[in-house]
Amino acid sequence: MTRVTVWAEYRQERRDPPVAEVYPDGIHAVIAEGLRDAGFDVRTATLDESEHGLSEDVLAETDVLTWWGHTAHHEVGDAIVERVHRRVLDGMGLIVLHSAHHSKIFKRLMGTTCDLNWREGGDHERVWVVDPAHPIAEGLGEGFTLDAEEMYGEHFDVPAPDRLVLISWFSGGEVFRSGCCYERGRGRIFYFRPGHETHPSYRHPGVRRVIANAAAWAASPTGDRPDHRHRAEPPEARSKGR
């Protein structure tokens, strides 16, 4: 069974009444619920736990890590970011959600600012499938609609995705690359846009389907683990020296 660790800051849910009303037990709890319902082995971790809940042992037992952050990106320790980065390069999947586009780990993996435009106006969002052959698009049809969400708009300062699965259109006319696939080392990475903290998007069946599909896709490392070692001088080189 695929093992998923759901990580979130779990700050706004404890101090902001509008967020607590939507996610009383935390955003991570609702994401974890959706993944458990889809048949994954799920644990959760949050910012204020020791080592942010991401010890070496936890990451060693994680096939896919989901990451939601917003107001405390700067509080994530660099040593933990390095630890997660190593695991992604070694084959752990990473699903980066909504405002985690500005997380330290995503920016490090992308090598860009990951900046974008936004508006907290409760826009109508249409999520369109643009790569129906990709496993993350399975069961989505042409896409789905969110009645109210925060708008994210281009330009999104990330490298061109290896595969672009989803785009979003908003009632203000903006469009956004909202489902981006990348590979770094042996690890698979998926950025997924919806998930503002004052909207119940993580309870939407379309959003839950995308995250579950992404977890299944990201759980498989790409290629074999390389064998880095000192190599002896080849016989050809020795014979030429005689």
JSON list of C-alpha atoms in Angstrom, two decimals:
[
{"chain": "A", "resi": 1, "resn": "MET", "atom": "CA", "xyz": [0.00, 0.00, 0.00]},
{"chain": "A", "resi": 2, "resn": "THR", "atom": "CA", "xyz": [1.30, 3.45, -0.92]},
{"chain": "A", "resi": 3, "resn": "ARG", "atom": "CA", "xyz": [2.36, 5.41, 2.16]},
{"chain": "A", "resi": 4, "resn": "VAL", "atom": "CA", "xyz": [1.49, 9.12, 2.11]},
{"chain": "A", "resi": 5, "resn": "THR", "atom": "CA", "xyz": [2.53, 11.78, 4.61]},
{"chain": "A", "resi": 6, "resn": "VAL", "atom": "CA", "xyz": [0.27, 14.85, 4.56]},
{"chain": "A", "resi": 7, "resn": "TRP", "atom": "CA", "xyz": [2.13, 17.94, 5.76]},
{"chain": "A", "resi": 8, "resn": "ALA", "atom": "CA", "xyz": [0.67, 21.37, 6.58]},
{"chain": "A", "resi": 9, "resn": "GLU", "atom": "CA", "xyz": [1.48, 24.37, 8.73]},
{"chain": "A", "resi": 10, "resn": "TYR", "atom": "CA", "xyz": [-1.70, 24.01, 10.86]},
{"chain": "A", "resi": 11, "resn": "ARG", "atom": "CA", "xyz": [-1.48, 27.61, 12.05]},
{"chain": "A", "resi": 12, "resn": "GLN", "atom": "CA", "xyz": [-4.35, 29.57, 10.51]},
{"chain": "A", "resi": 13, "resn": "GLU", "atom": "CA", "xyz": [-6.87, 26.91, 11.46]},
{"chain": "A", "resi": 14, "resn": "ARG", "atom": "CA", "xyz": [-6.00, 27.51, 15.13]},
{"chain": "A", "resi": 15, "resn": "ARG", "atom": "CA", "xyz": [-6.04, 31.31, 15.15]},
{"chain": "A", "resi": 16, "resn": "ASP", "atom": "CA", "xyz": [-8.29, 32.56, 12.31]},
{"chain": "A", "resi": 17, "resn": "PRO", "atom": "CA", "xyz": [-12.03, 31.95, 12.87]},
{"chain": "A", "resi": 18, "resn": "PRO", "atom": "CA", "xyz": [-12.93, 32.03, 9.14]},
{"chain": "A", "resi": 19, "resn": "VAL", "atom": "CA", "xyz": [-10.38, 29.28, 8.49]},
{"chain": "A", "resi": 20, "resn": "ALA", "atom": "CA", "xyz": [-11.33, 27.28, 11.58]},
{"chain": "A", "resi": 21, "resn": "GLU", "atom": "CA", "xyz": [-14.95, 27.34, 10.45]},
{"chain": "A", "resi": 22, "resn": "VAL", "atom": "CA", "xyz": [-14.03, 25.61, 7.18]},
{"chain": "A", "resi": 23, "resn": "TYR", "atom": "CA", "xyz": [-11.29, 23.33, 8.52]},
{"chain": "A", "resi": 24, "resn": "PRO", "atom": "CA", "xyz": [-11.83, 22.91, 12.30]},
{"chain": "A", "resi": 25, "resn": "ASP", "atom": "CA", "xyz": [-9.43, 19.96, 12.52]},
{"chain": "A", "resi": 26, "resn": "GLY", "atom": "CA", "xyz": [-6.93, 21.40, 10.06]},
{"chain": "A", "resi": 27, "resn": "ILE", "atom": "CA", "xyz": [-6.49, 21.39, 6.30]},
{"chain": "A", "resi": 28, "resn": "HIS", "atom": "CA", "xyz": [-4.17, 18.40, 6.65]},
{"chain": "A", "resi": 29, "resn": "ALA", "atom": "CA", "xyz": [-6.92, 16.37, 8.32]},
{"chain": "A", "resi": 30, "resn": "VAL", "atom": "CA", "xyz": [-9.31, 16.87, 5.38]},
{"chain": "A", "resi": 31, "resn": "ILE", "atom": "CA", "xyz": [-6.64, 16.07, 2.78]},
{"chain": "A", "resi": 32, "resn": "ALA", "atom": "CA", "xyz": [-5.70, 12.96, 4.76]},
{"chain": "A", "resi": 33, "resn": "GLU", "atom": "CA", "xyz": [-9.35, 11.90, 4.95]},
{"chain": "A", "resi": 34, "resn": "GLY", "atom": "CA", "xyz": [-9.69, 12.05, 1.18]},
{"chain": "A", "resi": 35, "resn": "LEU", "atom": "CA", "xyz": [-6.56, 9.99, 0.66]},
{"chain": "A", "resi": 36, "resn": "ARG", "atom": "CA", "xyz": [-7.60, 7.38, 3.22]},
{"chain": "A", "resi": 37, "resn": "ASP", "atom": "CA", "xyz": [-10.96, 7.07, 1.49]},
{"chain": "A", "resi": 38, "resn": "ALA", "atom": "CA", "xyz": [-9.02, 6.41, -1.74]},
{"chain": "A", "resi": 39, "resn": "GLY", "atom": "CA", "xyz": [-7.16, 3.51, -0.11]},
{"chain": "A", "resi": 40, "resn": "PHE", "atom": "CA", "xyz": [-3.81, 5.05, 0.87]},
{"chain": "A", "resi": 41, "resn": "ASP", "atom": "CA", "xyz": [-1.89, 4.47, 4.10]},
{"chain": "A", "resi": 42, "resn": "VAL", "atom": "CA", "xyz": [-1.83, 8.04, 5.49]},
{"chain": "A", "resi": 43, "resn": "ARG", "atom": "CA", "xyz": [-0.09, 9.84, 8.32]},
{"chain": "A", "resi": 44, "resn": "THR", "atom": "CA", "xyz": [-0.02, 13.59, 9.02]},
{"chain": "A", "resi": 45, "resn": "ALA", "atom": "CA", "xyz": [2.73, 16.00, 10.09]},
{"chain": "A", "resi": 46, "resn": "THR", "atom": "CA", "xyz": [2.64, 19.69, 10.98]},
{"chain": "A", "resi": 47, "resn": "LEU", "atom": "CA", "xyz": [5.02, 22.61, 11.34]},
{"chain": "A", "resi": 48, "resn": "ASP", "atom": "CA", "xyz": [5.07, 22.81, 15.15]},
{"chain": "A", "resi": 49, "resn": "GLU", "atom": "CA", "xyz": [5.93, 19.17, 15.71]},
{"chain": "A", "resi": 50, "resn": "SER", "atom": "CA", "xyz": [9.50, 18.18, 16.47]},
{"chain": "A", "resi": 51, "resn": "GLU", "atom": "CA", "xyz": [11.48, 18.34, 13.19]},
{"chain": "A", "resi": 52, "resn": "HIS", "atom": "CA", "xyz": [8.20, 19.58, 11.67]},
{"chain": "A", "resi": 53, "resn": "GLY", "atom": "CA", "xyz": [7.02, 15.98, 11.89]},
{"chain": "A", "resi": 54, "resn": "LEU", "atom": "CA", "xyz": [9.46, 15.03, 9.13]},
{"chain": "A", "resi": 55, "resn": "SER", "atom": "CA", "xyz": [12.16, 13.01, 10.83]},
{"chain": "A", "resi": 56, "resn": "GLU", "atom": "CA", "xyz": [14.52, 10.79, 8.87]},
{"chain": "A", "resi": 57, "resn": "ASP", "atom": "CA", "xyz": [12.47, 7.78, 9.95]},
{"chain": "A", "resi": 58, "resn": "VAL", "atom": "CA", "xyz": [9.17, 9.33, 8.83]},
{"chain": "A", "resi": 59, "resn": "LEU", "atom": "CA", "xyz": [10.53, 10.27, 5.42]},
{"chain": "A", "resi": 60, "resn": "ALA", "atom": "CA", "xyz": [12.11, 6.85, 4.99]},
{"chain": "A", "resi": 61, "resn": "GLU", "atom": "CA", "xyz": [8.62, 5.38, 5.41]},
{"chain": "A", "resi": 62, "resn": "THR", "atom": "CA", "xyz": [6.98, 7.90, 3.04]},
{"chain": "A", "resi": 63, "resn": "ASP", "atom": "CA", "xyz": [6.34, 7.12, -0.63]},
{"chain": "A", "resi": 64, "resn": "VAL", "atom": "CA", "xyz": [4.59, 10.43, -1.31]},
{"chain": "A", "resi": 65, "resn": "LEU", "atom": "CA", "xyz": [4.63, 13.69, 0.65]},
{"chain": "A", "resi": 66, "resn": "THR", "atom": "CA", "xyz": [1.91, 16.31, 0.19]},
{"chain": "A", "resi": 67, "resn": "TRP", "atom": "CA", "xyz": [2.77, 19.88, 1.23]},
{"chain": "A", "resi": 68, "resn": "TRP", "atom": "CA", "xyz": [0.44, 22.76, 2.11]},
{"chain": "A", "resi": 69, "resn": "GLY", "atom": "CA", "xyz": [1.91, 26.01, 3.43]},
{"chain": "A", "resi": 70, "resn": "HIS", "atom": "CA", "xyz": [0.97, 29.67, 3.41]},
{"chain": "A", "resi": 71, "resn": "THR", "atom": "CA", "xyz": [2.04, 32.07, 6.18]},
{"chain": "A", "resi": 72, "resn": "ALA", "atom": "CA", "xyz": [5.10, 30.35, 7.67]},
{"chain": "A", "resi": 73, "resn": "HIS", "atom": "CA", "xyz": [7.28, 29.25, 4.77]},
{"chain": "A", "resi": 74, "resn": "HIS", "atom": "CA", "xyz": [10.22, 31.03, 6.39]},
{"chain": "A", "resi": 75, "resn": "GLU", "atom": "CA", "xyz": [9.86, 28.98, 9.59]},
{"chain": "A", "resi": 76, "resn": "VAL", "atom": "CA", "xyz": [10.58, 25.68, 7.89]},
{"chain": "A", "resi": 77, "resn": "GLY", "atom": "CA", "xyz": [14.10, 24.73, 8.88]},
{"chain": "A", "resi": 78, "resn": "ASP", "atom": "CA", "xyz": [16.70, 24.55, 6.14]},
{"chain": "A", "resi": 79, "resn": "ALA", "atom": "CA", "xyz": [17.90, 21.19, 7.45]},
{"chain": "A", "resi": 80, "resn": "ILE", "atom": "CA", "xyz": [14.41, 19.76, 6.98]},
{"chain": "A", "resi": 81, "resn": "VAL", "atom": "CA", "xyz": [14.21, 21.22, 3.47]},
{"chain": "A", "resi": 82, "resn": "GLU", "atom": "CA", "xyz": [17.52, 19.57, 2.66]},
{"chain": "A", "resi": 83, "resn": "ARG", "atom": "CA", "xyz": [16.24, 16.28, 4.07]},
{"chain": "A", "resi": 84, "resn": "VAL", "atom": "CA", "xyz": [13.08, 16.39, 1.95]},
{"chain": "A", "resi": 85, "resn": "HIS", "atom": "CA", "xyz": [15.08, 17.46, -1.10]},
{"chain": "A", "resi": 86, "resn": "ARG", "atom": "CA", "xyz": [17.36, 14.42, -0.79]},
{"chain": "A", "resi": 87, "resn": "ARG", "atom": "CA", "xyz": [14.37, 12.10, -0.48]},
{"chain": "A", "resi": 88, "resn": "VAL", "atom": "CA", "xyz": [12.70, 13.56, -3.58]},
{"chain": "A", "resi": 89, "resn": "LEU", "atom": "CA", "xyz": [15.89, 13.12, -5.61]},
{"chain": "A", "resi": 90, "resn": "ASP", "atom": "CA", "xyz": [16.05, 9.54, -4.31]},
{"chain": "A", "resi": 91, "resn": "GLY", "atom": "CA", "xyz": [12.51, 8.79, -5.50]},
{"chain": "A", "resi": 92, "resn": "MET", "atom": "CA", "xyz": [9.94, 10.07, -2.98]},
{"chain": "A", "resi": 93, "resn": "GLY", "atom": "CA", "xyz": [6.97, 11.73, -4.67]},
{"chain": "A", "resi": 94, "resn": "LEU", "atom": "CA", "xyz": [6.00, 15.30, -3.75]},
{"chain": "A", "resi": 95, "resn": "ILE", "atom": "CA", "xyz": [2.59, 16.95, -4.22]},
{"chain": "A", "resi": 96, "resn": "VAL", "atom": "CA", "xyz": [2.75, 20.73, -3.75]},
{"chain": "A", "resi": 97, "resn": "LEU", "atom": "CA", "xyz": [-0.63, 22.30, -2.99]},
{"chain": "A", "resi": 98, "resn": "HIS", "atom": "CA", "xyz": [-1.94, 25.83, -3.58]},
{"chain": "A", "resi": 99, "resn": "SER", "atom": "CA", "xyz": [0.13, 28.49, -1.75]},
{"chain": "A", "resi": 100, "resn": "ALA", "atom": "CA", "xyz": [2.95, 26.03, -1.21]},
{"chain": "A", "resi": 101, "resn": "HIS", "atom": "CA", "xyz": [4.20, 27.32, -4.55]},
{"chain": "A", "resi": 102, "resn": "HIS", "atom": "CA", "xyz": [6.26, 29.65, -2.31]},
{"chain": "A", "resi": 103, "resn": "SER", "atom": "CA", "xyz": [7.51, 26.87, -0.02]},
{"chain": "A", "resi": 104, "resn": "LYS", "atom": "CA", "xyz": [11.25, 26.52, 0.34]},
{"chain": "A", "resi": 105, "resn": "ILE", "atom": "CA", "xyz": [11.21, 22.97, -1.01]},
{"chain": "A", "resi": 106, "resn": "PHE", "atom": "CA", "xyz": [9.26, 23.80, -4.19]},
{"chain": "A", "resi": 107, "resn": "LYS", "atom": "CA", "xyz": [11.36, 26.87, -4.95]},
{"chain": "A", "resi": 108, "resn": "ARG", "atom": "CA", "xyz": [14.54, 24.84, -4.48]},
{"chain": "A", "resi": 109, "resn": "LEU", "atom": "CA", "xyz": [13.33, 22.09, -6.78]},
{"chain": "A", "resi": 110, "resn": "MET", "atom": "CA", "xyz": [12.17, 24.57, -9.43]},
{"chain": "A", "resi": 111, "resn": "GLY", "atom": "CA", "xyz": [15.14, 26.95, -9.21]},
{"chain": "A", "resi": 112, "resn": "THR", "atom": "CA", "xyz": [12.90, 29.99, -9.80]},
{"chain": "A", "resi": 113, "resn": "THR", "atom": "CA", "xyz": [10.92, 32.51, -7.74]},
{"chain": "A", "resi": 114, "resn": "CYS", "atom": "CA", "xyz": [7.62, 30.61, -8.28]},
{"chain": "A", "resi": 115, "resn": "ASP", "atom": "CA", "xyz": [5.85, 34.02, -8.16]},
{"chain": "A", "resi": 116, "resn": "LEU", "atom": "CA", "xyz": [2.36, 34.52, -9.59]},
{"chain": "A", "resi": 117, "resn": "ASN", "atom": "CA", "xyz": [-0.60, 36.93, -9.57]},
{"chain": "A", "resi": 118, "resn": "TRP", "atom": "CA", "xyz": [-3.55, 36.45, -7.20]},
{"chain": "A", "resi": 119, "resn": "ARG", "atom": "CA", "xyz": [-6.88, 37.83, -6.01]},
{"chain": "A", "resi": 120, "resn": "GLU", "atom": "CA", "xyz": [-8.88, 36.76, -2.94]},
{"chain": "A", "resi": 121, "resn": "GLY", "atom": "CA", "xyz": [-12.25, 37.54, -4.45]},
{"chain": "A", "resi": 122, "resn": "GLY", "atom": "CA", "xyz": [-14.06, 34.21, -4.31]},
{"chain": "A", "resi": 123, "resn": "ASP", "atom": "CA", "xyz": [-13.80, 33.72, -8.08]},
{"chain": "A", "resi": 124, "resn": "HIS", "atom": "CA", "xyz": [-15.62, 31.01, -9.96]},
{"chain": "A", "resi": 125, "resn": "GLU", "atom": "CA", "xyz": [-12.95, 28.54, -11.16]},
{"chain": "A", "resi": 126, "resn": "ARG", "atom": "CA", "xyz": [-13.17, 26.06, -14.00]},
{"chain": "A", "resi": 127, "resn": "VAL", "atom": "CA", "xyz": [-10.45, 23.39, -13.92]},
{"chain": "A", "resi": 128, "resn": "TRP", "atom": "CA", "xyz": [-9.90, 22.00, -17.41]},
{"chain": "A", "resi": 129, "resn": "VAL", "atom": "CA", "xyz": [-8.15, 18.74, -18.30]},
{"chain": "A", "resi": 130, "resn": "VAL", "atom": "CA", "xyz": [-5.67, 19.44, -21.09]},
{"chain": "A", "resi": 131, "resn": "ASP", "atom": "CA", "xyz": [-3.84, 16.08, -21.04]},
{"chain": "A", "resi": 132, "resn": "PRO", "atom": "CA", "xyz": [-6.55, 13.41, -20.74]},
{"chain": "A", "resi": 133, "resn": "ALA", "atom": "CA", "xyz": [-4.02, 10.62, -21.37]},
{"chain": "A", "resi": 134, "resn": "HIS", "atom": "CA", "xyz": [-2.11, 11.37, -18.17]},
{"chain": "A", "resi": 135, "resn": "PRO", "atom": "CA", "xyz": [-2.88, 9.15, -15.12]},
{"chain": "A", "resi": 136, "resn": "ILE", "atom": "CA", "xyz": [-3.64, 12.21, -12.98]},
{"chain": "A", "resi": 137, "resn": "ALA", "atom": "CA", "xyz": [-6.55, 13.04, -15.30]},
{"chain": "A", "resi": 138, "resn": "GLU", "atom": "CA", "xyz": [-8.20, 9.63, -14.88]},
{"chain": "A", "resi": 139, "resn": "GLY", "atom": "CA", "xyz": [-11.90, 9.91, -14.04]},
{"chain": "A", "resi": 140, "resn": "LEU", "atom": "CA", "xyz": [-12.07, 13.70, -14.40]},
{"chain": "A", "resi": 141, "resn": "GLY", "atom": "CA", "xyz": [-13.71, 13.90, -17.82]},
{"chain": "A", "resi": 142, "resn": "GLU", "atom": "CA", "xyz": [-13.28, 17.40, -19.22]},
{"chain": "A", "resi": 143, "resn": "GLY", "atom": "CA", "xyz": [-12.75, 18.85, -15.75]},
{"chain": "A", "resi": 144, "resn": "PHE", "atom": "CA", "xyz": [-14.77, 20.29, -12.89]},
{"chain": "A", "resi": 145, "resn": "THR", "atom": "CA", "xyz": [-15.94, 23.58, -11.38]},
{"chain": "A", "resi": 146, "resn": "LEU", "atom": "CA", "xyz": [-15.26, 25.25, -8.03]},
{"chain": "A", "resi": 147, "resn": "ASP", "atom": "CA", "xyz": [-17.91, 27.80, -7.12]},
{"chain": "A", "resi": 148, "resn": "ALA", "atom": "CA", "xyz": [-15.54, 30.01, -5.11]},
{"chain": "A", "resi": 149, "resn": "GLU", "atom": "CA", "xyz": [-11.74, 30.04, -4.94]},
{"chain": "A", "resi": 150, "resn": "GLU", "atom": "CA", "xyz": [-8.81, 32.41, -4.71]},
{"chain": "A", "resi": 151, "resn": "MET", "atom": "CA", "xyz": [-7.62, 33.43, -8.17]},
{"chain": "A", "resi": 152, "resn": "TYR", "atom": "CA", "xyz": [-4.10, 32.57, -9.28]},
{"chain": "A", "resi": 153, "resn": "GLY", "atom": "CA", "xyz": [-3.05, 34.07, -12.61]},
{"chain": "A", "resi": 154, "resn": "GLU", "atom": "CA", "xyz": [-0.15, 33.99, -15.00]},
{"chain": "A", "resi": 155, "resn": "HIS", "atom": "CA", "xyz": [2.68, 34.66, -15.22]},
{"chain": "A", "resi": 156, "resn": "PHE", "atom": "CA", "xyz": [3.59, 31.70, -13.00]},
{"chain": "A", "resi": 157, "resn": "ASP", "atom": "CA", "xyz": [7.38, 31.78, -12.67]},
{"chain": "A", "resi": 158, "resn": "VAL", "atom": "CA", "xyz": [8.17, 28.07, -12.86]},
{"chain": "A", "resi": 159, "resn": "PRO", "atom": "CA", "xyz": [10.02, 26.01, -15.47]},
{"chain": "A", "resi": 160, "resn": "ALA", "atom": "CA", "xyz": [7.90, 24.66, -18.29]},
{"chain": "A", "resi": 161, "resn": "PRO", "atom": "CA", "xyz": [6.22, 21.51, -16.89]},
{"chain": "A", "resi": 162, "resn": "ASP", "atom": "CA", "xyz": [7.31, 18.12, -18.16]},
{"chain": "A", "resi": 163, "resn": "ARG", "atom": "CA", "xyz": [3.58, 17.47, -18.57]},
{"chain": "A", "resi": 164, "resn": "LEU", "atom": "CA", "xyz": [0.77, 20.01, -18.11]},
{"chain": "A", "resi": 165, "resn": "VAL", "atom": "CA", "xyz": [-2.36, 18.14, -17.02]},
{"chain": "A", "resi": 166, "resn": "LEU", "atom": "CA", "xyz": [-4.72, 20.91, -15.85]},
{"chain": "A", "resi": 167, "resn": "ILE", "atom": "CA", "xyz": [-5.35, 24.59, -16.50]},
{"chain": "A", "resi": 168, "resn": "SER", "atom": "CA", "xyz": [-7.77, 26.88, -14.68]},
{"chain": "A", "resi": 169, "resn": "TRP", "atom": "CA", "xyz": [-10.00, 29.65, -15.95]},
{"chain": "A", "resi": 170, "resn": "PHE", "atom": "CA", "xyz": [-11.42, 32.23, -13.53]},
{"chain": "A", "resi": 171, "resn": "SER", "atom": "CA", "xyz": [-14.46, 34.48, -13.70]},
{"chain": "A", "resi": 172, "resn": "GLY", "atom": "CA", "xyz": [-12.15, 37.49, -13.99]},
{"chain": "A", "resi": 173, "resn": "GLY", "atom": "CA", "xyz": [-10.83, 36.10, -17.26]},
{"chain": "A", "resi": 174, "resn": "GLU", "atom": "CA", "xyz": [-7.45, 34.90, -15.96]},
{"chain": "A", "resi": 175, "resn": "VAL", "atom": "CA", "xyz": [-5.97, 31.51, -16.79]},
{"chain": "A", "resi": 176, "resn": "PHE", "atom": "CA", "xyz": [-3.39, 29.51, -14.86]},
{"chain": "A", "resi": 177, "resn": "ARG", "atom": "CA", "xyz": [-1.31, 26.34, -15.25]},
{"chain": "A", "resi": 178, "resn": "SER", "atom": "CA", "xyz": [-2.91, 24.55, -12.33]},
{"chain": "A", "resi": 179, "resn": "GLY", "atom": "CA", "xyz": [-1.69, 20.97, -12.70]},
{"chain": "A", "resi": 180, "resn": "CYS", "atom": "CA", "xyz": [2.05, 20.73, -13.46]},
{"chain": "A", "resi": 181, "resn": "CYS", "atom": "CA", "xyz": [4.20, 17.57, -13.50]},
{"chain": "A", "resi": 182, "resn": "TYR", "atom": "CA", "xyz": [7.96, 17.52, -13.02]},
{"chain": "A", "resi": 183, "resn": "GLU", "atom": "CA", "xyz": [10.71, 14.99, -12.47]},
{"chain": "A", "resi": 184, "resn": "ARG", "atom": "CA", "xyz": [13.78, 15.76, -10.37]},
{"chain": "A", "resi": 185, "resn": "GLY", "atom": "CA", "xyz": [16.30, 12.98, -9.89]},
{"chain": "A", "resi": 186, "resn": "ARG", "atom": "CA", "xyz": [14.20, 9.85, -9.40]},
{"chain": "A", "resi": 187, "resn": "GLY", "atom": "CA", "xyz": [11.31, 11.77, -7.81]},
{"chain": "A", "resi": 188, "resn": "ARG", "atom": "CA", "xyz": [8.02, 12.84, -9.34]},
{"chain": "A", "resi": 189, "resn": "ILE", "atom": "CA", "xyz": [6.54, 16.22, -8.41]},
{"chain": "A", "resi": 190, "resn": "PHE", "atom": "CA", "xyz": [3.03, 17.54, -9.01]},
{"chain": "A", "resi": 191, "resn": "TYR", "atom": "CA", "xyz": [1.89, 21.10, -8.36]},
{"chain": "A", "resi": 192, "resn": "PHE", "atom": "CA", "xyz": [-1.89, 21.49, -7.92]},
{"chain": "A", "resi": 193, "resn": "ARG", "atom": "CA", "xyz": [-3.44, 24.96, -7.58]},
{"chain": "A", "resi": 194, "resn": "PRO", "atom": "CA", "xyz": [-6.81, 24.84, -5.69]},
{"chain": "A", "resi": 195, "resn": "GLY", "atom": "CA", "xyz": [-6.92, 25.00, -1.89]},
{"chain": "A", "resi": 196, "resn": "HIS", "atom": "CA", "xyz": [-7.37, 28.47, -0.40]},
{"chain": "A", "resi": 197, "resn": "GLU", "atom": "CA", "xyz": [-7.87, 28.17, 3.36]},
{"chain": "A", "resi": 198, "resn": "THR", "atom": "CA", "xyz": [-11.28, 29.89, 3.52]},
{"chain": "A", "resi": 199, "resn": "HIS", "atom": "CA", "xyz": [-12.87, 27.69, 0.83]},
{"chain": "A", "resi": 200, "resn": "PRO", "atom": "CA", "xyz": [-13.80, 24.01, 1.28]},
{"chain": "A", "resi": 201, "resn": "SER", "atom": "CA", "xyz": [-12.03, 22.93, -1.91]},
{"chain": "A", "resi": 202, "resn": "TYR", "atom": "CA", "xyz": [-10.35, 19.91, -0.30]},
{"chain": "A", "resi": 203, "resn": "ARG", "atom": "CA", "xyz": [-13.80, 18.39, 0.22]},
{"chain": "A", "resi": 204, "resn": "HIS", "atom": "CA", "xyz": [-14.67, 18.71, -3.48]},
{"chain": "A", "resi": 205, "resn": "PRO", "atom": "CA", "xyz": [-14.75, 15.29, -5.21]},
{"chain": "A", "resi": 206, "resn": "GLY", "atom": "CA", "xyz": [-12.83, 16.58, -8.22]},
{"chain": "A", "resi": 207, "resn": "VAL", "atom": "CA", "xyz": [-10.03, 18.00, -6.07]},
{"chain": "A", "resi": 208, "resn": "ARG", "atom": "CA", "xyz": [-9.88, 14.79, -4.04]},
{"chain": "A", "resi": 209, "resn": "ARG", "atom": "CA", "xyz": [-9.70, 12.73, -7.23]},
{"chain": "A", "resi": 210, "resn": "VAL", "atom": "CA", "xyz": [-6.80, 14.79, -8.55]},
{"chain": "A", "resi": 211, "resn": "ILE", "atom": "CA", "xyz": [-4.82, 14.47, -5.30]},
{"chain": "A", "resi": 212, "resn": "ALA", "atom": "CA", "xyz": [-5.43, 10.71, -5.11]},
{"chain": "A", "resi": 213, "resn": "ASN", "atom": "CA", "xyz": [-4.48, 10.23, -8.76]},
{"chain": "A", "resi": 214, "resn": "ALA", "atom": "CA", "xyz": [-1.37, 12.34, -8.22]},
{"chain": "A", "resi": 215, "resn": "ALA", "atom": "CA", "xyz": [-0.35, 10.31, -5.18]},
{"chain": "A", "resi": 216, "resn": "ALA", "atom": "CA", "xyz": [-0.63, 7.08, -7.16]},
{"chain": "A", "resi": 217, "resn": "TRP", "atom": "CA", "xyz": [1.40, 8.58, -10.02]},
{"chain": "A", "resi": 218, "resn": "ALA", "atom": "CA", "xyz": [4.08, 10.16, -7.81]},
{"chain": "A", "resi": 219, "resn": "ALA", "atom": "CA", "xyz": [4.62, 6.99, -5.75]},
{"chain": "A", "resi": 220, "resn": "SER", "atom": "CA", "xyz": [6.69, 5.33, -8.49]},
{"chain": "A", "resi": 221, "resn": "PRO", "atom": "CA", "xyz": [10.32, 6.50, -8.69]},
{"chain": "A", "resi": 222, "resn": "THR", "atom": "CA", "xyz": [11.73, 7.05, -12.16]},
{"chain": "A", "resi": 223, "resn": "GLY", "atom": "CA", "xyz": [14.57, 4.70, -13.01]},
{"chain": "A", "resi": 224, "resn": "ASP", "atom": "CA", "xyz": [16.94, 2.72, -10.83]},
{"chain": "A", "resi": 225, "resn": "ARG", "atom": "CA", "xyz": [18.92, 4.18, -7.97]},
{"chain": "A", "resi": 226, "resn": "PRO", "atom": "CA", "xyz": [22.38, 5.04, -9.33]},
{"chain": "A", "resi": 227, "resn": "ASP", "atom": "CA", "xyz": [25.43, 3.26, -7.94]},
{"chain": "A", "resi": 228, "resn": "HIS", "atom": "CA", "xyz": [27.95, 5.97, -7.09]},
{"chain": "A", "resi": 229, "resn": "ARG", "atom": "CA", "xyz": [31.34, 4.44, -6.31]},
{"chain": "A", "resi": 230, "resn": "HIS", "atom": "CA", "xyz": [34.98, 4.53, -7.26]},
{"chain": "A", "resi": 231, "resn": "ARG", "atom": "CA", "xyz": [35.52, 2.62, -10.45]},
{"chain": "A", "resi": 232, "resn": "ALA", "atom": "CA", "xyz": [38.74, 0.73, -11.17]},
{"chain": "A", "resi": 233, "resn": "GLU", "atom": "CA", "xyz": [40.82, 1.63, -14.20]},
{"chain": "A", "resi": 234, "resn": "PRO", "atom": "CA", "xyz": [39.39, -0.23, -17.21]},
{"chain": "A", "resi": 235, "resn": "PRO", "atom": "CA", "xyz": [41.49, -3.06, -18.70]},
{"chain": "A", "resi": 236, "resn": "GLU", "atom": "CA", "xyz": [41.77, -1.17, -21.98]},
{"chain": "A", "resi": 237, "resn": "ALA", "atom": "CA", "xyz": [43.53, 1.74, -20.29]},
{"chain": "A", "resi": 238, "resn": "ARG", "atom": "CA", "xyz": [45.96, -0.59, -18.49]},
{"chain": "A", "resi": 239, "resn": "SER", "atom": "CA", "xyz": [46.87, -2.42, -21.68]},
{"chain": "A", "resi": 240, "resn": "LYS", "atom": "CA", "xyz": [47.63, 0.81, -23.53]},
{"chain": "A", "resi": 241, "resn": "GLY", "atom": "CA", "xyz": [50.05, 1.85, -20.86]},
{"chain": "A", "resi": 242, "resn": "ARG", "atom": "CA", "xyz": [52.30, -1.18, -21.41]}
]
